[in-house]
Structures are given as structure tokens and as C-alpha cells.
Amino acid sequence: MSQPWITLLALVLFPRPPLGSEVPDIQVNGLVNGTVRFLHHFGTNSTTQCTVWRTTKEEKVEVAEYRSNRFTTTNQLYQNRTSFSKSELTINNLSKEDSGQYTISCWPSPNSATKKKNYMLTVHEPLPPPTINKTLRGCNATGCSFTLQCLTPNTSSNVSCRWEILHHSFNECTIQVLLAFSSLGTEYVCFISNPAGKQVASVTAWQLCSVSGKIMMQCFIWGHWLLIVLGLIVTVLLAIALVKHTLYKTRCTKKRKDSKDESKILLNKNKKDGPKQARQVGNISVEPKAGLMKQMKQRISSKKKKRQMRDTERTQTGQ
């Protein structure tokens, strides 16, 4: 016979769990019009008997039962929406009214121990995509500062949000970002989620550029800086070439004018010196007509004298 104090000590050290909480609940989440699966893995055979219960704050009702290898839905609210196998219970076309505690109890044979699992089902509305609110805070020499806010729908509960930028995650709904030349290729991704699913929205740096005309012009300069620099270089080169061409043309015109002036000066000088001096225009020498006639007469007279001298010498030689 055991001592009473031993029994009392055992009750203190190893208390029995409260009634109805022997098996902890397994949290299961589903979406409206979706499907959930309660995994039990109890197995079934010809002697297996199972009962599915649903418990809410108001009542506990039977949903379905499994007897002699046959599954029967006993609650009209779940008719044509449930199925049962040796490993899981499935409920389709969920509604928010399906939320509550579900219990699956199975007996492999009439005299065997009961196997039981409890599930807490929560049915959520599907999440719509989030909305991104973009606010320009200001611009300076380094870039433009923005506030990005990931807006979640008011109708959804237990919704969390986070941002992902260049593979870095931020568990906040509102972030501050700096849009600069180095971040033009960046994408800002917003995630919202509840226990049943998630939705995603994103905004690119170029979309931030369209927030105002000022930042749009700055983004255009950042995005096309190479073309702008090349255009400036080409413009400067064309200006230099035009200046050189103008200077060359001016020098040539001046040279031609100076050459004409020199020619006029020479002509005027020859006219003043009289007919005895040669007048030179370019590379051609022009003598006065009187001088030419005199030279021709002198040549003719010289030739006559030479002829007479030869005739005299011949006469003397013949004698």
C-alpha cells in the first residue's frame, strides 16, 4: 500500500493537464474560397472509426465520421466540401464562418486507445496588392530624398509589411530613400503578408523621377550624361573649327588686299620716274616705246658698221 504523501508529491510534480487541453492545437490558416488540409496520419482500415468535431465559443458540432471504410459528412454546412483519407482531412471552398477548432478522434479498433488531434483554423480574406505612396522631401547636390510608404488594406487583419532594396530587407512599412545618380537602376519592392498569403508591389527609380518636373530634369541629366558630354565636346570642336576657318579667311583676304596695294604703288612710281625706267607689274617688265626704238636703231647701226669693216678687210686681202 503506497504512502499518501507519495501520491500527493506525484500530483504536485506531475499535475494532470486541464480537461480539453490534453492535445495542443495545431494552427492552420486558410483563404476565403481556398482549401485547407488537416494532417493526422492516423491510418485507416476496416475497423477504424473516426469522428470530426468543430468547436466554437457557442457550440460543439459533429462535422463528419468515418465508419467501415466509408466517410460520411454529417453536417449540411460541409456537404460536398470535405474528404477524408488515412493521412488528412480536407475542406474546400472555405468561408470566414469555417474558422474555429477542429478535432479528429480515431479508434483503430473498438478496444484500442483513442488518437486525437486538435486544429485551430483561421480563415483570412485574400490580400489585395499593396499601394506605394511616394513623397518627395527635397533635393540637393547629392540627390533627392523620398519617403516610400507601403499601404496595406484596412479590411485585412494581422497584416505585416517589409521592404526589400538590393537584397537588403527592412521590416518597416515606411522608409526613407535617396535617389541619386548611382541608384537609377534600383528597384524598391514592398511585401505585405498575413498568415495565409502575401502580395508584392514595386517601384523603380525611374518611376520616382516622374514625381515632379524638377527631379525629372535631374534624372534626365543623370541618365543621358554621356550623350550630353559628347554633345558638348562636338559643339566645342565645331566652334574651334569655325573660328580657325574665319581667321584663315581673314588672313587670305588681307594678303590679297596688300598685294593689290603694292602693285598700285609700283605702277604709280614707274609713271613718276618717266619713260626711261621700266615698269614692273608682277613678274613682267615693260619698257617705254621710245627706249625700244632707240635700242633697235643702235643694233642696226652696229650691224652696218660690222658689215662695212668685213667688206674693207676682204678688199685689202684681194689686192
CSV table of C-alpha atoms in Angstrom, one decimal:
chain,number,residue,atom,x,y,z
A,1,MET,CA,0.0,0.0,0.0
A,2,SER,CA,1.5,3.3,-1.1
A,3,GLN,CA,2.0,6.1,1.3
A,4,PRO,CA,-0.4,9.1,0.9
A,5,TRP,CA,2.4,11.6,0.9
A,6,ILE,CA,3.9,9.9,-2.2
A,7,THR,CA,0.6,10.3,-4.1
A,8,LEU,CA,0.4,13.9,-3.0
A,9,LEU,CA,4.0,14.6,-4.2
A,10,ALA,CA,3.3,12.9,-7.5
A,11,LEU,CA,0.3,15.2,-8.1
A,12,VAL,CA,2.3,18.3,-7.3
A,13,LEU,CA,5.3,17.3,-9.5
A,14,PHE,CA,3.3,15.8,-12.4
A,15,PRO,CA,-0.1,17.6,-12.4
A,16,ARG,CA,-2.8,16.3,-14.9
A,17,PRO,CA,-3.4,18.7,-17.8
A,18,PRO,CA,-6.8,20.6,-17.7
A,19,LEU,CA,-9.7,18.9,-19.3
A,20,GLY,CA,-10.0,19.6,-23.0
A,21,SER,CA,-6.4,20.7,-23.4
A,22,GLU,CA,-4.6,17.4,-23.4
A,23,VAL,CA,-3.7,17.8,-27.1
A,24,PRO,CA,-2.3,21.2,-28.1
A,25,ASP,CA,-3.9,23.0,-31.1
A,26,ILE,CA,-2.2,23.0,-34.5
A,27,GLN,CA,-2.6,26.4,-36.1
A,28,VAL,CA,-3.9,26.2,-39.7
A,29,ASN,CA,-4.5,29.2,-41.9
A,30,GLY,CA,-6.7,29.4,-45.0
A,31,LEU,CA,-8.0,31.8,-47.5
A,32,VAL,CA,-11.6,32.5,-48.4
A,33,ASN,CA,-12.6,30.2,-51.3
A,34,GLY,CA,-9.4,28.2,-50.7
A,35,THR,CA,-8.6,24.8,-49.3
A,36,VAL,CA,-7.1,23.5,-46.0
A,37,ARG,CA,-5.7,20.1,-45.1
A,38,PHE,CA,-5.6,18.8,-41.5
A,39,LEU,CA,-2.8,16.2,-41.5
A,40,HIS,CA,-3.4,13.4,-38.9
A,41,HIS,CA,-1.6,10.3,-40.3
A,42,PHE,CA,-3.7,8.0,-38.1
A,43,GLY,CA,-4.2,5.4,-40.9
A,44,THR,CA,-7.4,3.7,-41.7
A,45,ASN,CA,-8.6,0.1,-42.0
A,46,SER,CA,-11.9,-1.8,-41.9
A,47,THR,CA,-12.2,-1.5,-38.1
A,48,THR,CA,-11.1,2.2,-37.9
A,49,GLN,CA,-13.7,4.6,-36.6
A,50,CYS,CA,-13.1,8.4,-36.7
A,51,THR,CA,-15.2,11.4,-35.8
A,52,VAL,CA,-14.6,15.1,-36.8
A,53,TRP,CA,-15.8,17.8,-34.5
A,54,ARG,CA,-15.9,21.6,-34.8
A,55,THR,CA,-15.9,23.7,-31.6
A,56,THR,CA,-16.7,27.4,-31.4
A,57,LYS,CA,-17.5,29.7,-28.5
A,58,GLU,CA,-21.1,28.9,-28.9
A,59,GLU,CA,-21.3,25.2,-29.6
A,60,LYS,CA,-19.6,21.9,-30.5
A,61,VAL,CA,-21.0,20.1,-33.5
A,62,GLU,CA,-20.1,17.0,-35.5
A,63,VAL,CA,-18.8,17.6,-39.0
A,64,ALA,CA,-18.2,14.1,-40.3
A,65,GLU,CA,-17.5,10.5,-39.4
A,66,TYR,CA,-15.6,7.5,-40.8
A,67,ARG,CA,-17.0,4.1,-40.3
A,68,SER,CA,-16.3,0.8,-42.1
A,69,ASN,CA,-14.1,2.3,-44.7
A,70,ARG,CA,-16.7,4.9,-45.5
A,71,PHE,CA,-16.6,8.7,-44.9
A,72,THR,CA,-19.8,10.5,-44.3
A,73,THR,CA,-20.4,14.2,-43.9
A,74,THR,CA,-23.0,14.6,-41.1
A,75,ASN,CA,-23.2,18.4,-41.1
A,76,GLN,CA,-25.0,20.0,-44.0
A,77,LEU,CA,-22.7,23.1,-43.9
A,78,TYR,CA,-19.8,20.9,-45.0
A,79,GLN,CA,-21.7,18.8,-47.6
A,80,ASN,CA,-19.7,18.2,-50.8
A,81,ARG,CA,-16.7,20.2,-49.3
A,82,THR,CA,-14.9,17.6,-47.2
A,83,SER,CA,-12.9,14.5,-47.9
A,84,PHE,CA,-11.0,12.1,-45.6
A,85,SER,CA,-8.1,9.7,-46.1
A,86,LYS,CA,-5.7,7.8,-43.9
A,87,SER,CA,-3.4,10.8,-43.6
A,88,GLU,CA,-5.5,14.0,-43.9
A,89,LEU,CA,-8.9,15.7,-43.7
A,90,THR,CA,-9.6,18.3,-46.5
A,91,ILE,CA,-12.1,21.1,-46.5
A,92,ASN,CA,-12.7,23.1,-49.7
A,93,ASN,CA,-14.4,26.4,-50.6
A,94,LEU,CA,-13.6,28.0,-47.2
A,95,SER,CA,-15.6,30.9,-45.8
A,96,LYS,CA,-14.8,33.0,-42.8
A,97,GLU,CA,-17.5,31.2,-40.9
A,98,ASP,CA,-15.4,28.0,-41.1
A,99,SER,CA,-12.9,29.4,-38.6
A,100,GLY,CA,-12.8,27.6,-35.3
A,101,GLN,CA,-11.3,24.5,-33.6
A,102,TYR,CA,-11.5,21.1,-35.3
A,103,THR,CA,-10.8,17.8,-33.5
A,104,ILE,CA,-10.1,14.5,-35.3
A,105,SER,CA,-10.6,11.5,-33.0
A,106,CYS,CA,-9.9,7.9,-34.3
A,107,TRP,CA,-10.1,4.4,-32.8
A,108,PRO,CA,-8.1,1.8,-34.8
A,109,SER,CA,-10.3,-0.9,-33.2
A,110,PRO,CA,-13.1,-0.9,-30.7
A,111,ASN,CA,-11.0,-1.6,-27.7
A,112,SER,CA,-7.9,0.4,-28.7
A,113,ALA,CA,-6.8,3.8,-27.3
A,114,THR,CA,-8.2,7.0,-28.9
A,115,LYS,CA,-5.9,9.0,-31.2
A,116,LYS,CA,-6.8,12.7,-31.2
A,117,LYS,CA,-5.5,15.9,-32.8
A,118,ASN,CA,-6.8,19.4,-32.4
A,119,TYR,CA,-6.5,22.1,-35.1
A,120,MET,CA,-7.2,25.8,-34.8
A,121,LEU,CA,-8.4,27.1,-38.3
A,122,THR,CA,-8.4,30.8,-39.1
A,123,VAL,CA,-9.8,31.8,-42.5
A,124,HIS,CA,-8.5,35.1,-43.9
A,125,GLU,CA,-9.6,37.4,-46.7
A,126,PRO,CA,-7.3,37.3,-49.7
A,127,LEU,CA,-4.8,40.2,-49.7
A,128,PRO,CA,-5.0,42.8,-52.4
A,129,PRO,CA,-1.7,44.2,-53.8
A,130,PRO,CA,-0.3,47.0,-51.6
A,131,THR,CA,-0.3,50.6,-52.6
A,132,ILE,CA,3.0,52.5,-52.6
A,133,ASN,CA,2.8,56.2,-51.6
A,134,LYS,CA,5.7,58.3,-52.9
A,135,THR,CA,6.5,61.7,-51.4
A,136,LEU,CA,9.4,63.9,-52.4
A,137,ARG,CA,11.1,65.5,-49.4
A,138,GLY,CA,13.7,67.7,-51.2
A,139,CYS,CA,16.7,67.8,-53.5
A,140,ASN,CA,20.3,68.9,-53.0
A,141,ALA,CA,23.7,68.4,-54.7
A,142,THR,CA,23.9,64.7,-53.8
A,143,GLY,CA,20.4,63.7,-55.0
A,144,CYS,CA,16.7,63.8,-54.0
A,145,SER,CA,15.2,62.3,-50.8
A,146,PHE,CA,11.9,60.4,-50.9
A,147,THR,CA,9.5,58.8,-48.4
A,148,LEU,CA,8.1,55.5,-49.6
A,149,GLN,CA,5.1,54.1,-47.7
A,150,CYS,CA,3.7,50.6,-48.2
A,151,LEU,CA,-0.1,50.9,-47.6
A,152,THR,CA,-1.9,47.8,-46.5
A,153,PRO,CA,-5.7,47.4,-47.0
A,154,ASN,CA,-7.8,48.3,-43.9
A,155,THR,CA,-10.1,45.3,-44.3
A,156,SER,CA,-7.3,42.8,-43.7
A,157,SER,CA,-6.2,41.7,-40.2
A,158,ASN,CA,-2.8,40.5,-39.0
A,159,VAL,CA,-1.0,42.1,-41.9
A,160,SER,CA,2.7,42.8,-41.8
A,161,CYS,CA,4.8,44.7,-44.3
A,162,ARG,CA,8.5,44.9,-45.2
A,163,TRP,CA,10.7,46.5,-47.9
A,164,GLU,CA,13.5,44.8,-49.9
A,165,ILE,CA,16.1,47.0,-51.6
A,166,LEU,CA,19.1,45.5,-53.4
A,167,HIS,CA,18.7,42.2,-51.5
A,168,HIS,CA,18.5,44.0,-48.1
A,169,SER,CA,15.3,43.6,-46.1
A,170,PHE,CA,13.7,46.3,-43.9
A,171,ASN,CA,10.8,45.3,-41.6
A,172,GLU,CA,9.1,48.6,-41.8
A,173,CYS,CA,6.1,50.0,-43.7
A,174,THR,CA,7.7,53.4,-44.3
A,175,ILE,CA,11.3,54.0,-45.4
A,176,GLN,CA,13.4,57.0,-46.5
A,177,VAL,CA,15.5,56.6,-49.7
A,178,LEU,CA,17.9,58.8,-51.5
A,179,LEU,CA,17.6,58.9,-55.3
A,180,ALA,CA,21.0,59.7,-56.8
A,181,PHE,CA,23.0,59.0,-60.0
A,182,SER,CA,24.2,55.7,-58.5
A,183,SER,CA,20.7,54.4,-57.7
A,184,LEU,CA,19.0,54.9,-61.1
A,185,GLY,CA,18.8,51.1,-61.6
A,186,THR,CA,17.4,50.4,-58.2
A,187,GLU,CA,14.0,48.7,-57.6
A,188,TYR,CA,12.2,49.2,-54.3
A,189,VAL,CA,9.9,46.2,-53.5
A,190,CYS,CA,7.2,46.2,-50.9
A,191,PHE,CA,5.8,42.9,-49.4
A,192,ILE,CA,2.7,42.6,-47.3
A,193,SER,CA,1.6,39.3,-45.8
A,194,ASN,CA,-0.8,37.7,-43.3
A,195,PRO,CA,-0.7,34.1,-42.1
A,196,ALA,CA,-2.4,32.9,-45.2
A,197,GLY,CA,-0.5,34.6,-48.0
A,198,LYS,CA,1.4,37.6,-49.3
A,199,GLN,CA,1.3,40.2,-52.0
A,200,VAL,CA,4.0,42.3,-53.7
A,201,ALA,CA,4.3,45.8,-55.3
A,202,SER,CA,7.4,47.6,-56.5
A,203,VAL,CA,8.5,51.0,-57.8
A,204,THR,CA,11.6,51.7,-59.8
A,205,ALA,CA,13.9,54.7,-59.6
A,206,TRP,CA,12.7,56.0,-63.0
A,207,GLN,CA,9.2,56.0,-61.6
A,208,LEU,CA,10.3,58.1,-58.8
A,209,CYS,CA,11.7,60.6,-61.3
A,210,SER,CA,8.2,61.3,-62.5
A,211,VAL,CA,7.1,62.7,-59.1
A,212,SER,CA,7.9,66.3,-60.1
A,213,GLY,CA,9.3,68.2,-63.0
A,214,LYS,CA,12.4,69.2,-61.1
A,215,ILE,CA,13.5,65.7,-60.3
A,216,MET,CA,12.5,64.6,-63.9
A,217,MET,CA,15.0,67.0,-65.4
A,218,GLN,CA,17.7,65.9,-62.9
A,219,CYS,CA,17.1,62.2,-63.7
A,220,PHE,CA,17.3,63.0,-67.5
A,221,ILE,CA,20.7,64.6,-66.9
A,222,TRP,CA,21.8,61.6,-64.9
A,223,GLY,CA,20.5,59.1,-67.4
A,224,HIS,CA,21.9,60.8,-70.5
A,225,TRP,CA,25.1,62.4,-69.1
A,226,LEU,CA,27.2,60.6,-71.7
A,227,LEU,CA,25.2,62.0,-74.7
A,228,ILE,CA,25.3,65.4,-73.1
A,229,VAL,CA,29.1,65.3,-72.6
A,230,LEU,CA,29.6,64.1,-76.2
A,231,GLY,CA,27.3,66.8,-77.5
A,232,LEU,CA,29.3,69.5,-75.6
A,233,ILE,CA,32.6,68.1,-76.9
A,234,VAL,CA,31.3,68.2,-80.5
A,235,THR,CA,29.9,71.7,-80.1
A,236,VAL,CA,33.3,72.9,-78.8
A,237,LEU,CA,35.2,71.3,-81.6
A,238,LEU,CA,32.8,72.8,-84.2
A,239,ALA,CA,33.3,76.2,-82.6
A,240,ILE,CA,37.1,75.9,-82.7
A,241,ALA,CA,37.0,74.8,-86.4
A,242,LEU,CA,34.7,77.7,-87.3
A,243,VAL,CA,37.0,80.2,-85.5
A,244,LYS,CA,40.0,78.8,-87.3
A,245,HIS,CA,38.3,79.0,-90.7
A,246,THR,CA,37.2,82.6,-90.1
A,247,LEU,CA,40.8,83.6,-89.1
A,248,TYR,CA,42.3,81.8,-92.2
A,249,LYS,CA,39.8,83.5,-94.5
A,250,THR,CA,40.5,86.9,-92.9
A,251,ARG,CA,44.3,86.5,-93.4
A,252,CYS,CA,43.9,85.4,-97.0
A,253,THR,CA,41.7,88.4,-97.8
A,254,LYS,CA,44.2,90.7,-96.1
A,255,LYS,CA,47.1,89.3,-98.2
A,256,ARG,CA,45.2,89.7,-101.4
A,257,LYS,CA,44.4,93.3,-100.5
A,258,ASP,CA,48.1,94.0,-99.5
A,259,SER,CA,49.3,92.5,-102.8
A,260,LYS,CA,46.9,94.8,-104.8
A,261,ASP,CA,48.1,97.8,-102.9
A,262,GLU,CA,51.8,97.0,-103.6
A,263,SER,CA,51.0,96.7,-107.3
A,264,LYS,CA,49.3,100.0,-107.4
A,265,ILE,CA,52.2,101.7,-105.6
A,266,LEU,CA,54.7,100.2,-108.1
A,267,LEU,CA,52.7,101.4,-111.1
A,268,ASN,CA,52.4,104.9,-109.7
A,269,LYS,CA,56.1,105.0,-109.0
A,270,ASN,CA,57.0,103.9,-112.6
A,271,LYS,CA,54.8,106.6,-114.0
A,272,LYS,CA,56.5,109.2,-112.0
A,273,ASP,CA,60.1,108.1,-113.0
A,274,GLY,CA,59.4,108.7,-116.7
A,275,PRO,CA,59.7,106.6,-119.8
A,276,LYS,CA,63.3,105.7,-119.3
A,277,GLN,CA,62.6,103.4,-116.4
A,278,ALA,CA,61.0,100.0,-116.7
A,279,ARG,CA,57.7,99.4,-115.1
A,280,GLN,CA,57.1,96.1,-113.4
A,281,VAL,CA,53.8,94.5,-112.8
A,282,GLY,CA,54.1,91.1,-111.1
A,283,ASN,CA,57.0,89.3,-112.9
A,284,ILE,CA,56.6,91.1,-116.4
A,285,SER,CA,59.0,94.0,-117.2
A,286,VAL,CA,57.6,96.7,-119.6
A,287,GLU,CA,59.9,99.4,-121.2
A,288,PRO,CA,58.7,102.6,-122.8
A,289,LYS,CA,58.3,102.6,-126.6
A,290,ALA,CA,60.9,105.4,-127.2
A,291,GLY,CA,63.6,103.4,-125.5
A,292,LEU,CA,62.8,100.3,-127.6
A,293,MET,CA,63.1,102.3,-130.8
A,294,LYS,CA,66.4,103.7,-129.8
A,295,GLN,CA,67.8,100.3,-128.9
A,296,MET,CA,66.7,98.9,-132.3
A,297,LYS,CA,68.4,101.8,-134.2
A,298,GLN,CA,71.6,101.2,-132.2
A,299,ARG,CA,71.6,97.5,-133.1
A,300,ILE,CA,71.0,98.2,-136.8
A,301,SER,CA,73.8,100.8,-136.9
A,302,SER,CA,76.2,98.4,-135.2
A,303,LYS,CA,75.4,95.7,-137.7
A,304,LYS,CA,76.1,98.0,-140.6
A,305,LYS,CA,79.4,99.0,-139.2
A,306,LYS,CA,80.5,95.4,-138.7
A,307,ARG,CA,79.5,94.6,-142.3
A,308,GLN,CA,81.5,97.6,-143.7
A,309,MET,CA,84.5,96.5,-141.7
A,310,ARG,CA,84.3,93.0,-143.1
A,311,ASP,CA,84.0,94.3,-146.7
A,312,THR,CA,87.0,96.6,-146.2
A,313,GLU,CA,89.1,93.7,-144.9
A,314,ARG,CA,88.2,91.5,-147.9
A,315,THR,CA,89.1,94.2,-150.4
A,316,GLN,CA,92.5,94.7,-148.8
A,317,THR,CA,93.2,91.0,-148.8
A,318,GLY,CA,92.3,90.7,-152.5
A,319,GLN,CA,94.8,93.3,-153.5
